[in-house]
Coordinates of C-alpha atoms and ligand atoms in Angstrom, one line a residue:
M1038 CA 98.7 120.9 107.4
N1039 CA 101.2 117.9 105.8
I1040 CA 102.5 115.3 107.5
L1041 CA 105.5 112.2 106.4
V1042 CA 104.7 109.4 108.6
T1043 CA 108.2 107.3 107.6
G1044 CA 106.8 103.3 108.8
G1045 CA 103.4 104.0 108.9
A1046 CA 102.5 100.5 107.4
G1047 CA 104.0 99.6 110.7
Y1048 CA 102.8 98.8 114.2
I1049 CA 103.1 101.3 115.7
G1050 CA 103.2 104.1 112.9
S1051 CA 99.5 102.2 111.4
H1052 CA 98.3 103.2 115.0
T1053 CA 99.6 107.2 114.5
V1054 CA 98.1 107.3 111.2
Y1055 CA 95.0 106.4 112.1
E1056 CA 94.8 109.0 114.9
L1057 CA 96.3 111.9 112.3
L1058 CA 93.6 111.2 110.0
E1059 CA 90.7 111.8 112.5
S1060 CA 92.5 115.0 113.4
G1061 CA 92.1 116.5 110.5
Y1062 CA 96.0 116.1 109.2
N1063 CA 97.4 114.6 106.1
V1064 CA 98.8 112.0 105.7
V1065 CA 101.4 110.4 103.6
V1066 CA 103.0 107.1 104.2
Y1067 CA 106.1 106.3 103.3
D1068 CA 107.0 102.5 103.8
N1069 CA 110.0 99.9 101.9
L1070 CA 107.7 97.3 104.0
S1071 CA 110.5 94.9 105.5
R1072 CA 108.5 94.9 108.4
G1073 CA 105.1 96.6 108.0
H1074 CA 102.1 95.9 106.2
V1075 CA 100.0 97.9 103.2
A1076 CA 96.9 96.8 104.3
A1077 CA 97.5 98.2 108.0
V1078 CA 97.9 102.0 106.5
D1079 CA 94.2 104.1 106.2
R1080 CA 92.5 104.1 103.1
R1081 CA 92.7 107.8 103.6
A1082 CA 96.8 108.3 103.7
V1083 CA 98.7 108.5 100.5
F1084 CA 100.7 105.3 100.7
V1085 CA 104.3 105.0 99.1
E1086 CA 107.0 102.5 98.8
G1087 CA 110.1 103.2 99.0
D1088 CA 113.1 103.5 101.9
I1089 CA 114.2 106.5 103.2
R1090 CA 118.0 106.5 101.6
N1091 CA 116.3 106.7 98.4
H1092 CA 116.6 110.6 98.4
Q1093 CA 115.8 111.2 95.3
L1094 CA 112.6 109.7 95.9
L1095 CA 111.7 111.4 99.1
K1096 CA 113.1 114.4 97.9
N1097 CA 110.2 114.1 95.5
I1098 CA 108.1 113.0 97.7
I1099 CA 108.7 115.9 100.9
S1100 CA 108.1 118.4 98.2
N1101 CA 105.4 117.4 96.4
N1102 CA 103.2 117.0 98.9
T1103 CA 104.7 119.9 100.5
I1104 CA 105.5 118.0 103.9
D1105 CA 105.2 120.1 107.2
A1106 CA 106.4 117.7 109.7
V1107 CA 107.6 114.3 109.6
V1108 CA 106.6 111.6 112.5
H1109 CA 110.0 108.9 112.1
F1110 CA 108.9 105.4 112.9
A1111 CA 110.6 103.4 110.4
A1112 CA 113.3 100.9 111.8
D1113 CA 114.4 97.6 113.4
S1114 CA 113.1 96.9 116.5
Q1115 CA 114.2 93.6 118.1
V1116 CA 116.8 93.6 120.7
G1117 CA 117.5 90.3 120.3
E1118 CA 118.7 90.3 115.8
S1119 CA 120.0 93.3 117.0
M1120 CA 123.0 92.0 119.0
E1121 CA 123.4 88.9 116.7
E1122 CA 123.0 91.3 113.7
P1123 CA 124.9 95.2 114.6
S1124 CA 125.6 96.0 111.1
K1125 CA 121.7 95.5 110.4
Y1126 CA 120.6 98.0 113.4
Y1127 CA 123.3 100.9 112.6
N1128 CA 122.2 100.7 108.8
N1129 CA 118.7 100.6 109.3
N1130 CA 118.3 102.5 111.9
V1131 CA 121.5 105.5 112.2
A1132 CA 122.7 105.6 108.7
A1133 CA 118.8 105.6 107.1
T1134 CA 118.2 108.0 109.1
L1135 CA 120.9 110.1 109.2
A1136 CA 119.3 109.6 105.3
L1137 CA 116.2 110.9 106.0
L1138 CA 117.8 113.8 108.5
D1139 CA 119.5 115.4 105.0
T1140 CA 116.8 115.1 103.0
M1141 CA 114.7 116.9 105.3
R1142 CA 117.3 119.6 105.5
D1143 CA 117.9 119.8 102.1
C1144 CA 113.7 119.5 100.8
K1145 CA 114.2 122.9 104.5
V1146 CA 112.0 120.6 106.7
N1147 CA 113.2 120.9 110.4
K1148 CA 110.5 119.2 112.3
I1149 CA 110.6 115.6 113.3
I1150 CA 108.9 113.5 116.4
F1151 CA 111.5 111.0 116.5
S1152 CA 110.4 106.8 117.7
S1153 CA 112.2 105.9 121.0
T1154 CA 112.7 103.8 122.9
A1155 CA 113.1 102.7 127.0
A1156 CA 116.1 100.9 125.7
V1157 CA 118.4 103.6 125.7
Y1158 CA 118.1 103.2 129.8
G1159 CA 119.8 99.8 129.7
E1160 CA 119.6 98.2 133.9
P1161 CA 118.4 101.1 135.4
S1162 CA 119.2 100.7 139.3
N1163 CA 116.3 103.4 140.5
W1164 CA 111.9 102.9 139.0
P1165 CA 110.3 105.1 138.6
I1166 CA 112.6 106.2 135.1
L1167 CA 112.9 110.1 134.8
E1168 CA 114.5 111.8 131.7
N1169 CA 117.1 112.8 132.7
M1170 CA 118.8 109.3 134.1
P1171 CA 121.4 107.7 133.3
T1172 CA 121.0 106.0 129.3
I1173 CA 123.5 102.9 129.3
P1174 CA 122.0 100.6 126.9
T1175 CA 122.9 97.3 127.5
N1176 CA 121.9 96.2 123.7
V1177 CA 122.3 97.0 120.2
Y1178 CA 118.9 98.4 119.4
G1179 CA 118.7 100.9 122.3
R1180 CA 122.3 101.5 121.2
T1181 CA 121.7 102.6 117.7
K1182 CA 118.5 104.9 119.4
L1183 CA 120.7 106.8 121.5
V1184 CA 123.0 107.6 118.6
I1185 CA 119.6 108.7 116.9
E1186 CA 119.3 110.7 119.3
G1187 CA 122.7 112.2 119.6
M1188 CA 122.1 113.2 115.9
L1189 CA 118.7 115.2 116.5
A1190 CA 120.6 117.5 118.8
D1191 CA 123.5 117.9 116.8
F1192 CA 121.0 118.8 113.8
A1193 CA 119.1 121.3 116.1
M1194 CA 121.8 123.0 117.4
A1195 CA 123.7 123.4 114.2
Y1196 CA 120.9 123.5 111.4
G1197 CA 117.5 124.2 113.5
F1198 CA 116.0 121.3 113.9
E1199 CA 113.2 121.1 116.5
Y1200 CA 112.6 117.3 117.8
V1201 CA 110.3 115.4 119.9
S1202 CA 111.6 112.3 120.6
L1203 CA 109.8 109.8 122.2
R1204 CA 110.5 106.9 124.7
Y1205 CA 108.4 103.5 123.9
F1206 CA 108.3 101.6 127.1
N1207 CA 106.4 98.0 126.8
A1208 CA 103.6 99.5 123.3
A1209 CA 100.8 96.7 123.2
G1210 CA 97.2 96.6 122.4
A1211 CA 95.3 96.6 119.4
L1212 CA 92.9 99.6 117.5
K1213 CA 89.7 99.6 119.5
N1214 CA 87.5 98.5 116.2
G1215 CA 89.8 95.4 115.5
R1216 CA 90.6 97.0 112.0
I1217 CA 94.4 97.0 113.2
G1218 CA 96.9 95.6 115.8
E1219 CA 100.4 94.2 117.0
D1220 CA 101.4 91.9 113.2
H1221 CA 105.1 90.9 114.0
A1222 CA 106.8 88.0 112.3
P1223 CA 108.5 86.5 114.1
E1224 CA 106.6 87.5 117.0
T1225 CA 109.0 87.4 119.8
H1226 CA 106.2 90.1 122.1
L1227 CA 104.9 88.6 125.3
I1228 CA 101.5 90.0 125.3
P1229 CA 101.0 88.2 121.4
L1230 CA 102.5 85.4 122.3
I1231 CA 100.6 84.9 125.1
L1232 CA 97.0 85.5 123.4
K1233 CA 98.6 82.8 120.9
T1234 CA 99.2 80.5 123.3
A1235 CA 95.6 81.0 124.7
L1236 CA 94.1 80.4 121.1
G1237 CA 95.7 77.0 120.9
Q1238 CA 97.4 78.7 117.9
R1239 CA 101.4 77.5 120.6
K1240 CA 101.4 74.7 122.7
E1241 CA 102.7 77.3 125.6
I1242 CA 103.9 80.1 126.9
G1243 CA 107.3 80.7 128.4
I1244 CA 108.4 82.2 130.8
F1245 CA 111.8 83.7 130.3
G1246 CA 113.8 83.3 133.9
N1247 CA 112.2 83.2 137.2
D1248 CA 114.9 83.9 139.7
Y1249 CA 115.0 88.0 138.9
D1250 CA 115.4 90.7 142.6
T1251 CA 111.5 91.2 141.3
E1252 CA 108.6 90.0 144.8
D1253 CA 107.6 86.6 141.8
G1254 CA 110.8 86.8 140.7
T1255 CA 109.9 87.1 136.9
C1256 CA 110.6 90.6 135.0
I1257 CA 108.5 93.8 135.4
R1258 CA 107.5 96.0 132.5
D1259 CA 105.5 99.2 132.2
Y1260 CA 102.6 98.0 129.1
I1261 CA 101.4 101.1 127.4
H1262 CA 98.4 101.3 124.6
V1263 CA 99.1 101.9 121.4
T1264 CA 96.3 104.1 121.1
D1265 CA 98.1 106.5 124.5
L1266 CA 101.3 106.0 122.3
A1267 CA 99.4 107.3 118.9
A1268 CA 97.7 109.9 121.1
A1269 CA 100.9 111.4 122.1
H1270 CA 102.6 111.8 119.0
R1271 CA 99.7 114.3 117.5
L1272 CA 100.3 116.2 121.1
A1273 CA 104.4 116.0 119.9
L1274 CA 103.2 117.2 116.5
E1275 CA 101.0 119.6 118.0
H1276 CA 104.3 120.9 120.3
I1277 CA 106.5 121.1 117.6
I1278 CA 103.9 123.1 115.1
N1279 CA 102.5 125.4 117.7
V1280 CA 105.1 126.2 120.4
G1281 CA 108.4 124.5 118.5
G1282 CA 111.5 123.6 121.0
S1283 CA 113.4 120.1 121.0
R1284 CA 111.8 118.0 123.8
I1285 CA 112.8 114.1 125.2
Y1286 CA 110.0 112.2 127.1
N1287 CA 109.5 109.1 128.4
L1288 CA 105.8 107.1 127.3
G1289 CA 105.0 104.6 129.4
S1290 CA 101.9 104.1 132.1
E1291 CA 103.8 104.2 135.1
A1292 CA 102.2 100.4 136.4
G1293 CA 104.3 97.4 136.4
F1294 CA 103.5 94.3 136.0
S1295 CA 105.7 91.3 136.3
V1296 CA 105.7 88.5 133.8
R1297 CA 103.3 85.8 135.7
Q1298 CA 101.2 89.2 136.3
V1299 CA 99.9 89.0 133.1
I1300 CA 99.4 86.0 132.2
E1301 CA 97.4 84.8 135.2
R1302 CA 95.7 88.3 133.9
A1303 CA 95.5 86.7 130.2
K1304 CA 94.1 83.5 132.0
A1305 CA 91.7 84.9 134.1
I1306 CA 90.6 87.3 131.4
T1307 CA 89.9 84.6 128.6
G1308 CA 88.7 81.8 131.1
I1309 CA 91.5 79.5 129.7
D1310 CA 94.2 77.8 131.5
F1311 CA 96.9 77.7 128.7
S1312 CA 100.2 75.9 129.3
V1313 CA 103.2 77.6 131.2
K1314 CA 106.6 76.8 131.0
E1315 CA 109.0 78.0 133.7
T1316 CA 112.5 78.5 131.1
P1317 CA 116.0 79.9 131.5
R1318 CA 116.3 83.9 131.4
R1319 CA 116.6 85.3 128.1
A1320 CA 119.9 87.0 127.4
G1321 CA 120.0 91.0 128.0
D1322 CA 116.6 91.2 129.8
P1323 CA 116.6 93.7 132.4
A1324 CA 114.5 92.9 135.7
V1325 CA 112.5 96.1 136.2
L1326 CA 111.0 98.9 134.1
V1327 CA 108.9 101.6 134.7
A1328 CA 108.8 104.4 133.4
S1329 CA 107.8 108.2 135.0
S1330 CA 105.7 109.8 132.5
A1331 CA 105.8 112.9 134.7
R1332 CA 107.2 115.3 132.4
I1333 CA 104.8 114.4 129.2
K1334 CA 102.2 115.0 131.2
E1335 CA 102.6 118.0 133.0
E1336 CA 104.2 120.1 130.1
L1337 CA 101.9 118.3 127.1
G1338 CA 98.7 117.7 128.9
W1339 CA 99.0 113.3 127.7
Q1340 CA 97.2 111.3 129.9
P1341 CA 97.3 107.4 129.0
R1342 CA 93.3 106.7 128.6
Y1343 CA 93.6 102.7 128.0
S1344 CA 96.7 101.9 129.4
D1345 CA 94.9 99.6 132.2
L1346 CA 96.7 95.9 131.6
D1347 CA 93.0 94.4 131.3
N1348 CA 91.5 96.6 128.6
I1349 CA 95.2 95.7 127.0
I1350 CA 94.3 92.0 126.9
V1351 CA 90.5 92.6 126.5
Ligands
LIG2007 N1 108.9 87.3 127.9 C1 108.9 86.3 128.1 N2 108.4 84.8 127.6 C2 108.4 85.1 126.0 C3 108.3 86.5 126.0 C4 108.4 87.7 127.1 O1 108.6 85.8 129.4 O2 107.7 84.4 125.5 C5 109.0 88.4 129.1 C6 110.6 88.8 128.4 O3 111.6 88.5 129.5 C7 110.7 90.8 129.6 C8 108.7 90.6 129.4 O4 108.3 88.7 129.0 O5 111.0 89.9 130.5 C9 108.6 91.0 128.1 O6 108.3 90.6 126.7 P1 108.9 91.7 125.8 O7 109.5 90.6 124.5 O8 107.1 91.9 125.2 O9 109.2 93.3 125.1 P2 111.1 93.5 126.1 O10 110.4 94.1 127.2 O11 111.8 93.0 125.8 O12 111.4 95.0 124.6 C10 110.3 95.7 124.5 C11 110.1 96.2 122.6 C12 112.1 96.9 123.1 C13 112.0 97.8 124.2 C14 111.5 97.9 125.2 C15 111.6 98.5 126.4 O13 110.6 94.9 122.1 O14 111.7 97.2 121.6 O15 110.7 96.8 125.4 O16 111.6 99.0 127.5 F1 113.3 98.2 123.4

């Protein structure tokens, strides 16, 4: 099977490319390198630098490589930036995905795995979060992903598309052999920032808010190892190729850790007592986001294998 991976030079994309190659798929990575790194793309994959809005180039790549299905990561994904530059997010996420779907339609490729996010739920009032709970995003990033989920449902109904939308909780960790990992610029995510602080590359780690309605007052998140996310993409592909039909799945470890707990575990594992500073809340952060991943476990047999917090930090 020939798979096109958009955004395959990015964090979750490059780990999924590795997983697909290891499972025997032929992979073409299509990435405009606005955020990704060509060095993160496994050499066994074909790499094409391009934008998904470039209809002619994408069409050529899809037909020349007889692509069977698309795994679509290419997107902007910073919550804070999305609030300051919504136009960029509607362009790079919504408009670009529409262009991709139209090109797929022209090429008669109708199977797609989509990177969605827990940000589609907004501030849920119950945990764990199930896929059928209300989706009321509190930021532009989450809203763009929800609009795309709607587009996928409409393309499925009208044009026979089949899709799996994967709503990631907090992706973290790196490939076990250390060859690829998380490399954002700027980095905004808690675990890499903690590790940079432990390494002495930052003066201190800030705790964004200590007055949330949680046991220790800091936000609780569900950290899921990127290798477990990659495996879920492989299973989702097998599902649309072998069984068919469209699905939406949460992907989390189903365990919640507070910011303070993550910092304490990182101090214990590294043996470094780095400096921590309590600062005001960051705008738009929900207090608790913890997944139920029961649906994907039951329907696709997915099981997280690496998502223990200590394993993620190590
Ligand atoms: N945090 C700090 N200090 C920091 C960085 C983060 O206290 O220096 C806190 C945040 O306030 C939050 C938690 O650590 O409570 C996790 O923050 P991240 O920035 O690592 O991740 P988010 O939960 O904000 O967002 C991530 C992805 C989003 C996705 C969301 C879904 O970046 O794209 O998970 O759960 F939408």
